[in-house]
XYZ file of C-alpha atoms in Angstrom:
668
model
C -13.172 -11.436 -33.276
C -10.379 -14.011 -32.929
C -8.033 -13.118 -30.120
C -5.299 -15.652 -30.832
C -4.127 -18.490 -33.026
C -1.706 -21.341 -32.244
C 1.791 -20.526 -33.523
C 4.419 -23.271 -33.876
C 6.503 -22.125 -30.909
C 3.491 -22.281 -28.621
C 2.609 -25.799 -29.699
C 6.219 -26.832 -29.000
C 5.858 -25.341 -25.528
C 2.757 -27.439 -24.905
C 4.406 -30.695 -25.958
C 7.908 -30.136 -24.628
C 7.029 -28.976 -21.121
C 9.221 -30.370 -18.361
C 6.122 -31.077 -16.300
C 3.937 -34.050 -17.018
C 1.023 -31.783 -17.941
C 0.208 -28.315 -19.061
C -3.345 -27.082 -19.073
C -4.758 -25.055 -21.941
C -8.440 -24.284 -22.213
C -9.427 -22.591 -25.484
C -11.857 -19.686 -25.326
C -15.167 -20.107 -27.081
C -15.202 -17.925 -30.203
C -12.175 -16.066 -28.885
C -14.322 -14.244 -26.306
C -13.760 -13.714 -22.629
C -16.457 -15.313 -20.486
C -14.610 -16.683 -17.466
C -11.613 -15.899 -15.293
C -10.078 -19.014 -16.857
C -10.355 -17.273 -20.254
C -8.742 -14.197 -18.738
C -5.663 -16.077 -17.553
C -5.361 -18.093 -20.772
C -5.446 -14.907 -22.835
C -2.729 -13.260 -20.742
C -0.562 -16.392 -20.809
C -0.722 -16.404 -24.609
C -0.283 -12.655 -25.040
C 2.282 -12.008 -22.254
C 3.845 -15.437 -21.464
C 7.200 -14.102 -20.220
C 5.904 -10.964 -18.510
C 6.239 -10.933 -14.737
C 2.803 -11.389 -13.163
C 3.525 -11.917 -9.465
C 6.281 -10.649 -7.180
C 6.966 -12.083 -3.757
C 9.849 -11.534 -1.350
C 11.853 -14.660 -0.640
C 15.211 -14.986 1.075
C 15.489 -11.230 1.361
C 14.702 -10.219 -2.217
C 11.716 -9.950 -4.546
C 11.437 -12.670 -7.177
C 8.975 -12.754 -10.027
C 6.698 -15.430 -11.483
C 5.781 -15.122 -15.160
C 2.303 -15.629 -16.554
C 3.355 -18.961 -18.028
C 4.796 -20.130 -14.705
C 1.704 -18.941 -12.836
C -0.566 -20.980 -15.084
C 1.440 -24.137 -14.381
C 1.092 -23.561 -10.639
C -2.634 -22.970 -11.067
C -2.945 -26.236 -13.007
C -1.162 -28.127 -10.230
C -3.571 -26.752 -7.609
C -6.650 -27.430 -9.733
C -5.626 -31.037 -10.398
C -4.777 -31.563 -6.726
C -8.240 -30.395 -5.672
C -9.885 -32.711 -8.196
C -7.717 -35.565 -6.914
C -8.925 -34.753 -3.407
C -12.548 -35.138 -4.414
C -13.668 -31.609 -5.305
C -16.854 -31.583 -7.406
C -18.105 -28.802 -9.647
C -19.770 -26.097 -7.579
C -18.079 -27.112 -4.310
C -17.046 -24.213 -2.107
C -13.461 -23.819 -0.897
C -12.715 -21.226 1.808
C -9.456 -19.285 1.471
C -7.900 -17.622 4.532
C -4.487 -16.092 3.863
C -2.536 -12.869 3.665
C -1.691 -11.716 0.140
C 0.913 -13.941 -1.534
C 1.542 -15.837 -4.778
C -0.228 -18.906 -3.419
C -3.358 -16.823 -2.791
C -3.663 -16.298 -6.549
C -2.719 -19.904 -7.357
C -5.323 -21.102 -4.849
C -8.199 -19.016 -6.167
C -7.526 -19.720 -9.823
C -6.896 -23.388 -9.074
C -10.302 -23.600 -7.388
C -11.908 -21.952 -10.429
C -10.134 -24.176 -12.994
C -11.389 -27.208 -11.065
C -14.942 -25.869 -11.306
C -15.132 -24.857 -7.636
C -16.196 -21.638 -5.918
C -13.809 -19.615 -3.792
C -14.962 -18.141 -0.479
C -12.288 -15.470 0.257
C -12.028 -14.640 3.962
C -10.514 -11.631 5.705
C -7.556 -12.336 7.954
C -9.029 -9.851 10.449
C -12.186 -11.844 11.163
C -12.914 -12.974 14.690
C -13.376 -16.679 15.473
C -17.145 -16.233 15.530
C -17.148 -14.440 12.171
C -14.955 -17.118 10.576
C -17.193 -19.924 11.816
C -20.287 -18.192 10.465
C -18.852 -17.617 6.967
C -17.336 -21.084 6.566
C -20.489 -22.854 7.745
C -22.902 -20.549 5.931
C -21.060 -21.022 2.643
C -21.083 -24.809 3.025
C -17.354 -25.063 2.266
C -15.956 -28.629 2.036
C -12.289 -27.645 1.908
C -10.190 -24.852 3.399
C -6.903 -23.351 2.200
C -5.132 -21.411 4.923
C -1.799 -19.683 5.483
C 0.450 -21.130 8.194
C -0.026 -17.865 10.139
C -3.660 -18.811 10.836
C -3.339 -22.531 11.600
C -3.511 -21.755 15.324
C -6.793 -19.924 14.730
C -8.211 -22.909 12.870
C -7.176 -25.375 15.556
C -9.091 -23.231 18.076
C -12.330 -23.417 16.107
C -11.866 -26.736 14.299
C -14.510 -28.465 16.412
C -17.045 -25.873 15.192
C -16.349 -26.756 11.550
C -17.270 -30.437 11.199
C -18.184 -30.034 7.512
C -14.582 -29.238 6.534
C -13.035 -32.412 5.087
C -9.511 -31.225 4.302
C -7.331 -28.261 5.195
C -4.418 -27.292 2.941
C -1.800 -25.117 4.606
C 0.385 -22.653 2.697
C 4.037 -22.832 3.838
C 3.225 -25.709 6.220
C 6.245 -26.432 8.429
C 4.676 -28.951 10.829
C 4.118 -32.662 10.279
C 0.935 -33.347 8.342
C -1.833 -34.832 10.434
C -5.552 -35.575 10.146
C -7.278 -32.972 8.004
C -4.123 -30.843 7.706
C -2.062 -31.165 4.518
C 0.603 -28.933 2.998
C -0.255 -26.808 -0.035
C 2.879 -28.160 -1.748
C 1.633 -31.711 -1.259
C -1.627 -30.644 -2.898
C 0.321 -29.519 -5.950
C 2.342 -32.762 -6.028
C -0.869 -34.801 -5.892
C -2.100 -32.726 -8.825
C 0.931 -33.580 -10.927
C 0.418 -37.314 -10.285
C -3.317 -37.101 -10.971
C -2.982 -35.584 -14.447
C -0.522 -38.332 -15.368
C -3.017 -40.932 -14.262
C -6.025 -39.172 -15.832
C -4.760 -37.269 -18.906
C -7.136 -34.709 -20.326
C -9.528 -34.752 -17.353
C -8.409 -31.374 -16.016
C -8.916 -29.698 -19.363
C -12.340 -31.362 -19.676
C -13.385 -30.135 -16.206
C -12.154 -26.576 -16.860
C -14.017 -26.493 -20.179
C -17.322 -27.046 -18.334
C -16.976 -23.734 -16.489
C -19.167 -20.998 -17.973
C -19.586 -17.297 -17.384
C -22.794 -17.942 -15.447
C -21.028 -20.194 -12.921
C -20.187 -18.823 -9.493
C -16.574 -17.746 -8.990
C -16.824 -16.300 -5.471
C -19.078 -16.045 -2.493
C -17.718 -12.847 -1.010
C -19.139 -11.799 2.339
C -20.034 -8.209 3.128
C -18.147 -6.568 5.959
C -21.335 -5.744 7.772
C -20.906 -1.942 7.993
C -24.671 -1.365 8.092
C -26.141 -4.847 8.680
C -25.231 -8.473 9.319
C -22.919 -9.979 6.664
C -24.377 -11.463 3.499
C -22.721 -13.796 0.988
C -22.446 -11.988 -2.352
C -22.594 -14.433 -5.265
C -20.268 -13.236 -8.027
C -20.035 -15.142 -11.294
C -17.152 -15.445 -13.714
C -19.024 -13.090 -16.051
C -19.414 -10.537 -13.248
C -15.656 -10.364 -12.761
C -14.685 -10.412 -16.455
C -17.270 -7.723 -17.271
C -16.015 -5.463 -14.487
C -12.384 -5.878 -15.559
C -13.344 -4.738 -19.079
C -15.509 -1.944 -17.655
C -12.668 -0.692 -15.448
C -10.397 -0.730 -18.471
C -12.750 1.734 -20.189
C -11.644 4.419 -17.710
C -8.109 3.547 -16.623
C -5.825 1.646 -18.982
C -2.988 -0.208 -17.281
C 0.220 -0.462 -19.402
C 1.888 -3.880 -19.291
C 5.024 -2.430 -17.660
C 3.042 -1.206 -14.623
C 3.658 -2.690 -11.181
C 1.408 -2.447 -8.167
C 2.194 -3.145 -4.513
C -1.082 -4.585 -3.290
C -1.305 -3.808 0.425
C -5.094 -3.838 0.695
C -6.463 -7.218 1.855
C -6.651 -9.482 -1.217
C -10.148 -10.656 -0.288
C -11.268 -7.025 -0.492
C -13.425 -6.690 -3.626
C -11.602 -3.577 -4.844
C -8.148 -5.158 -4.522
C -9.483 -8.422 -5.928
C -10.891 -7.135 -9.204
C -8.606 -4.185 -9.888
C -5.366 -5.372 -8.302
C -5.396 -9.031 -9.359
C -7.543 -9.296 -12.479
C -7.292 -5.867 -14.164
C -3.515 -6.135 -13.948
C -3.694 -9.687 -15.296
C -5.791 -8.550 -18.270
C -3.204 -5.945 -19.219
C -0.141 -8.158 -18.727
C 1.063 -6.020 -15.805
C 2.371 -7.286 -12.473
C 1.456 -7.163 -8.806
C 3.618 -7.556 -5.730
C 2.703 -8.834 -2.286
C 3.832 -6.995 0.820
C 6.330 -9.021 2.836
C 4.132 -10.255 5.676
C 7.046 -11.054 7.945
C 6.273 -12.752 11.243
C 3.263 -10.709 12.327
C 0.673 -8.164 11.159
C 2.709 -5.392 12.802
C 5.797 -6.379 10.846
C 3.629 -6.339 7.729
C 2.730 -2.676 8.350
C 6.375 -1.756 8.938
C 7.351 -3.467 5.685
C 5.001 -1.425 3.450
C 7.276 1.663 3.063
C 10.345 -0.559 2.600
C 8.593 -2.695 -0.023
C 7.419 0.390 -1.912
C 11.040 1.471 -2.373
C 11.943 -2.040 -3.540
C 9.052 -2.592 -5.960
C 8.801 1.042 -7.150
C 5.079 0.755 -7.985
C 3.445 2.796 -10.747
C 0.031 2.769 -9.105
C -1.369 2.052 -5.644
C -4.847 1.179 -4.443
C -5.788 2.929 -1.253
C -8.627 3.760 1.110
C -9.059 7.021 3.069
C -7.635 5.620 6.309
C -4.385 4.624 4.578
C -4.187 7.862 2.606
C -4.416 9.823 5.846
C -1.701 7.685 7.461
C 0.592 8.300 4.514
C 0.029 12.036 4.847
C 0.709 11.983 8.592
C 4.002 10.154 7.996
C 5.029 12.653 5.317
C 4.256 15.659 7.507
C 6.024 14.118 10.497
C 9.138 13.843 8.320
C 8.758 17.439 7.115
C 8.539 18.727 10.703
C 11.828 17.016 11.462
C 13.572 18.921 8.669
C 14.932 22.455 8.851
C 12.832 25.623 8.774
C 13.588 26.203 5.086
C 12.110 22.849 4.011
C 9.069 23.434 6.199
C 8.582 26.880 4.665
C 8.961 25.612 1.085
C 6.580 22.735 1.805
C 3.905 25.126 3.112
C 4.309 27.524 0.184
C 4.295 24.633 -2.276
C 0.961 23.373 -0.924
C -0.531 26.868 -0.968
C 0.342 27.602 -4.585
C -0.317 24.035 -5.688
C -3.838 24.084 -4.239
C -4.625 27.247 -6.173
C -3.017 25.988 -9.390
C -4.945 22.698 -9.404
C -8.288 24.238 -8.394
C -10.918 21.493 -8.297
C -8.874 19.231 -10.535
C -10.814 19.744 -13.747
C -9.522 23.335 -14.102
C -5.925 22.745 -13.107
C -3.452 24.940 -14.927
C -6.174 26.729 -16.909
C -6.814 30.442 -17.322
C -4.854 32.680 -14.973
C -3.523 29.589 -13.185
C -1.120 29.066 -16.104
C 0.996 31.913 -14.771
C 1.782 29.845 -11.679
C 3.262 26.951 -13.644
C 6.934 28.010 -13.172
C 6.394 28.368 -9.405
C 4.602 25.020 -9.141
C 7.319 23.342 -11.190
C 10.059 24.813 -9.009
C 8.335 23.648 -5.812
C 7.973 20.219 -7.329
C 11.708 20.022 -8.049
C 12.729 21.345 -4.628
C 10.223 19.509 -2.393
C 7.565 17.258 -3.880
C 9.801 15.157 -6.130
C 11.734 14.200 -2.964
C 8.486 13.153 -1.236
C 7.532 10.940 -4.178
C 10.712 8.920 -3.632
C 9.069 7.631 -0.426
C 6.716 5.738 -2.746
C 9.554 4.385 -4.894
C 9.829 7.213 -7.411
C 7.626 5.688 -10.150
C 4.207 6.288 -8.606
C 1.887 8.025 -11.082
C -1.409 7.947 -9.226
C -3.496 6.324 -6.505
C -6.937 4.884 -7.080
C -9.108 5.355 -4.018
C -11.995 3.149 -2.998
C -13.899 2.319 0.168
C -15.256 5.281 2.112
C -15.682 8.721 0.621
C -12.445 10.639 0.245
C -12.578 14.269 1.319
C -11.605 16.873 -1.267
C -8.817 18.362 0.826
C -6.963 15.043 0.793
C -7.436 14.808 -2.976
C -6.011 18.323 -3.424
C -3.058 17.397 -1.235
C -1.988 14.361 -3.243
C -2.602 16.130 -6.540
C -0.197 18.856 -5.396
C 2.385 16.191 -4.536
C 2.209 15.061 -8.182
C 0.481 11.752 -7.440
C -3.257 12.389 -7.812
C -5.582 10.240 -5.742
C -8.399 9.275 -8.070
C -11.626 8.766 -6.167
C -13.803 5.926 -7.385
C -17.088 4.410 -6.314
C -18.069 0.816 -6.131
C -19.979 -1.857 -4.327
C -19.075 -5.478 -3.729
C -22.460 -6.383 -5.241
C -21.259 -4.702 -8.467
C -17.949 -6.640 -8.588
C -17.211 -3.719 -7.469
C -16.271 -0.813 -9.793
C -19.103 1.524 -10.819
C -17.286 4.782 -11.523
C -13.913 6.427 -11.174
C -11.899 9.474 -11.953
C -8.986 8.844 -14.310
C -5.525 10.400 -14.809
C -6.664 12.428 -17.826
C -9.865 13.648 -16.210
C -10.615 14.074 -12.548
C -12.733 16.350 -10.428
C -12.302 16.675 -6.671
C -15.383 15.733 -4.702
C -16.771 13.511 -7.424
C -16.501 9.770 -7.950
C -15.748 10.292 -11.644
C -17.351 8.926 -14.756
C -19.467 5.788 -14.894
C -17.738 2.735 -16.413
C -18.840 1.524 -19.845
C -21.022 -0.304 -20.595
C -23.198 0.255 -17.518
C -26.641 1.772 -17.007
C -26.967 4.107 -14.032
C -29.870 6.197 -12.835
C -30.794 8.196 -9.741
C -34.177 7.345 -8.244
C -36.400 8.850 -5.578
C -38.020 6.872 -2.751
C -40.750 5.574 -5.118
C -38.199 4.200 -7.599
C -38.865 6.971 -10.142
C -35.825 8.347 -11.962
C -35.068 11.987 -11.070
C -33.542 14.755 -13.165
C -29.813 15.287 -13.492
C -28.510 17.199 -10.478
C -31.215 15.928 -8.110
C -30.253 13.574 -5.256
C -31.616 10.115 -4.811
C -30.624 6.453 -4.650
C -27.952 5.216 -7.068
C -29.352 2.356 -9.151
C -27.362 0.376 -11.742
C -27.795 -2.392 -14.319
C -25.051 -4.323 -16.115
C -23.245 -7.641 -16.442
C -21.192 -6.826 -13.340
C -24.257 -6.977 -11.063
C -24.120 -9.939 -8.670
C -26.235 -13.048 -9.076
C -27.689 -12.465 -5.601
C -27.061 -13.215 -1.923
C -26.196 -16.789 -0.982
C -29.104 -18.498 0.794
C -30.898 -15.182 1.199
C -33.681 -14.791 -1.340
C -35.422 -12.072 0.677
C -32.406 -9.729 0.644
C -31.770 -10.533 -3.022
C -35.319 -9.592 -3.962
C -35.034 -6.358 -2.006
C -31.749 -5.372 -3.661
C -32.186 -6.515 -7.287
C -35.468 -5.537 -8.936
C -36.091 -6.100 -12.648
C -32.349 -6.524 -13.163
C -31.537 -3.215 -11.457
C -29.266 -3.162 -8.412
C -30.477 -0.714 -5.760
C -27.208 0.260 -4.075
C -28.576 1.862 -0.939
C -26.277 4.842 -1.566
C -27.339 8.458 -2.094
C -25.920 10.567 -4.873
C -26.510 12.648 -7.988
C -25.142 13.109 -11.501
C -23.388 16.365 -12.450
C -23.942 18.129 -15.765
C -20.709 16.615 -17.129
C -21.833 13.108 -16.183
C -19.681 12.904 -13.042
C -21.171 10.878 -10.213
C -21.322 12.444 -6.752
C -21.888 10.082 -3.811
C -23.156 11.499 -0.521
C -23.512 8.448 1.703
C -25.607 5.386 2.553
C -29.329 5.509 3.157
C -28.952 3.126 6.122
C -26.585 5.531 7.865
C -28.797 8.621 7.485
C -29.443 10.858 10.444
C -33.215 11.210 10.925
C -34.560 14.168 12.871
C -37.776 14.134 14.868
C -39.613 15.921 12.019
C -38.515 13.246 9.523
C -35.787 15.294 7.781
C -32.786 13.156 6.762
C -29.082 13.878 6.378
C -25.997 11.803 5.539
C -23.416 11.955 8.371
C -20.284 10.758 6.521
C -19.172 14.166 5.276
C -19.442 15.726 8.745
C -17.648 12.817 10.416
C -14.807 12.847 7.872
C -14.380 16.619 8.135
C -14.225 16.600 11.946
C -11.627 13.805 11.994
C -9.592 15.342 9.169
C -9.611 18.982 10.295
C -8.970 18.362 13.985
C -5.642 16.789 15.010
C -7.228 15.917 18.372
C -9.951 13.603 16.974
C -9.353 10.241 15.291
C -12.972 9.206 14.755
C -16.350 10.869 15.078
C -19.548 8.820 14.686
C -22.827 10.746 14.675
C -26.214 9.484 15.821
C -29.735 10.797 15.409
C -32.681 8.437 15.134
C -35.651 10.782 15.457
C -33.959 12.125 18.572
C -34.202 15.656 20.023
C -30.639 16.431 18.836
C -27.588 14.871 17.194
C -25.060 13.084 19.383
C -21.412 12.470 18.588
C -19.259 9.546 19.704
C -15.603 10.588 19.752
C -12.370 8.608 19.654
C -9.736 11.144 20.752
C -6.188 11.288 19.430
C -4.157 10.209 22.428
C -0.810 11.571 21.190
C -2.051 15.058 20.314
C -4.090 15.517 23.502
C -1.330 14.216 25.754
C 1.127 16.667 24.181
C -1.447 19.461 24.575
C -1.831 19.033 28.351
C 1.932 18.595 28.832
C 2.472 21.979 27.166
C 0.149 23.416 29.809
C 2.145 21.734 32.555
C -0.536 19.253 33.491
C 0.199 15.592 34.173
C -1.769 13.306 31.793
C -4.226 11.110 33.638
C -5.213 13.542 36.341
C -8.812 14.754 36.600
C -7.727 18.298 35.763
C -5.811 17.127 32.690
C -8.837 15.122 31.518
C -11.140 18.124 31.872
C -8.607 20.241 29.983
C -8.630 17.689 27.169
C -12.426 17.684 27.097
C -12.509 21.464 26.920
C -10.084 21.332 23.988
C -12.273 18.806 22.154
C -15.283 21.041 22.686
C -13.330 23.978 21.213
C -12.491 21.858 18.158
C -16.149 21.012 17.599
C -17.251 24.638 18.091
C -15.146 25.573 15.056
C -17.939 24.114 12.902
C -20.676 26.254 14.515
C -21.650 29.881 14.069
C -18.650 32.141 14.509
C -16.181 29.307 14.106
C -13.486 28.754 11.502
C -15.650 26.297 9.539
C -19.000 28.070 10.008
C -21.528 27.127 7.312
C -19.760 23.966 6.188
C -22.687 21.888 7.471
C -26.218 22.609 8.748
C -26.106 23.291 12.474
C -28.882 20.848 13.382
C -26.755 17.902 12.222
C -23.628 18.889 14.165
C -23.120 17.069 17.490
C -24.950 18.916 20.267
C -23.648 16.428 22.844
C -20.455 14.400 22.825
C -19.521 11.060 24.351
C -15.907 9.936 24.717
C -15.609 6.253 23.936
C -14.021 4.029 26.614
C -11.942 2.126 24.024
C -10.734 2.661 20.441
C -12.576 1.451 17.346
C -10.862 -1.779 16.301
C -11.373 -4.870 14.202
C -11.267 -6.863 17.455
C -14.424 -5.255 18.839
C -15.989 -5.281 15.380
C -16.392 -1.509 15.072
C -14.126 -1.151 12.025
C -13.697 -3.530 9.126
C -10.532 -4.734 7.336
C -10.074 -1.381 5.553
C -10.543 0.699 8.757
C -14.047 1.717 7.684
C -16.435 2.297 10.562
C -19.079 -0.402 11.037
C -21.802 1.981 12.147
C -24.384 -0.436 13.530
C -21.643 -2.172 15.564
C -20.546 1.155 17.076
C -24.130 1.844 18.125
C -24.424 -1.698 19.510
C -21.093 -1.838 21.416
C -21.405 1.661 22.872
C -25.144 1.698 23.493
C -24.671 2.853 27.091
C -22.644 5.882 25.999
C -25.340 6.822 23.493
C -28.181 6.495 25.973
C -26.276 8.568 28.533
C -25.964 11.461 26.046
C -29.726 11.888 26.063
C -29.852 12.442 29.837
C -29.485 15.867 31.517
C -26.073 14.900 32.955
C -24.776 13.864 29.523
C -25.181 17.336 28.014
C -22.004 18.684 29.638
C -18.936 17.378 27.784
C -16.974 17.448 31.071
C -19.379 15.043 32.769
C -17.966 12.300 35.051
C -18.475 9.549 32.461
C -16.453 11.385 29.792
C -13.808 12.280 32.367
C -13.482 8.623 33.329
C -13.248 7.487 29.689
C -10.704 10.184 28.897
C -8.585 8.993 31.824
C -8.698 5.404 30.515
C -7.511 6.694 27.115
C -4.065 7.258 28.645
C -3.639 3.472 28.918
C -4.569 2.755 25.279
C -1.867 1.049 23.247
C -1.391 2.785 19.890
């Protein structure tokens, strides 16, 4: 199939460009094999469509696909002028911005490999990834120059550093990103046709990224993703959710995050749609404050989210509702009640007897929920959720608001999308339908495929499966067998083909008799259903009973003891807080509000209060606020060991009392 031809106006554009060069790399047989092909197709099909939005001088300004390609060509030529060879790795450390996209695509056009890095990494983690990848060059935002100067001596292999928005005088290895582009313009004049020739050597089998795992269950590994991996997954994602070219997305997930990377940057590119960067401001805190403001400015049609963010959005909404009059609060409560019933489990919404509720649901939407949607800009049609499992109650909530949160499932090793619900078809509790084309099966511990409805390991095969782990043949061989990717995740297939994911094998609780259970559902339910608990991490490694590590909600507990006329920070107040936490956990046991939700043996029999919050700084959560389980066990080993002593069985023990007292000093 031929995707395009060369009309006269396009040839005039090529020859009459104001710049001394304009790159164009024809696709072989009109097919898409590389991310270069993907951009070239979009530039031909949607040349004047806005692709990127960035806030400058107080307002958002757009860059078209044609303009973006010129910027990419400048970067690519500049890297070649600086000595980049095909296959060289270039590390990229920056918040989301236009130059992030120009940098990655410039690296790829030059035949290089991008190593995208999280801006939340510690110095030690940065050093490991840069050195392990063997990067020769580094592109960094000016916000992180100070970080680089701190660790520069540990990175002797880095030859040049290009700084986005560089305001200081260039020195040594440090050069401005704008100078890189200028060098590119001069280079193509001196060596005409060389950039095109280099880009034409890039094939679908070539590496595009080495993307490091976050290390939620083990030490980080470098995932090798090829051009074909990315292009295949973009087309696969498009089989479930089609993005109209007028859609805009505000991409507030980290751009190195595999979900944001593939879906936010490249799926939107494929469809001629546009993406906007959050105004970073002067600090990460200012970035967070800018998200709601930027949503009203960009008016996105879709958002990518993770459970932690979805919960924060809900808390903000309900805080605003509580500040309104009693009538609004009453209507909001009634609207949720009737909306939950009307929507059912998603797949039966508005069917049968539920049809009779349509006028009531519509009225509540006009009076309450349409106003809430304006917080998101007024155009938002749905969320797509990735990362950790999203509890069904949260899905029901957003569906009732009129902006369904579509749970998906993916893995960085799969580029990452494997399945997703879609606007036309979604079912709460499931991860939706498997993308096409992709083979998926559920296997038992021997690798034998089980029947539909039976639980086992999720195993997939397709063009989106990674090439392997960088410099780690052992892990590659253990993960990819006969072309099949063994995900390490438990799940099953429903009768309608929906995929249900229950958790990771490596995080399973293992009782003394060998029985296993996935803790994620329990942990999510405890944190979601109790306003006094922010995090709960369960532990049972062939132990006599299950232990729970708790991060309390400082605000809720402080308010609780104040209402009982106790001064926060006193021993009595701390014991009162601990008693309250115990009451919250007892709701899940026999006789409690949530009795029967989970098997009793897997509920926490003992509880340890953590002496500090879970943060990216101590390595216990990753860039998307997902708990890094093995790090929690490692950092708080003493708390865990104490829980298996006689003294640790009483929640009001001196250690918990001390940790609860220190909670008062936490900065939130």
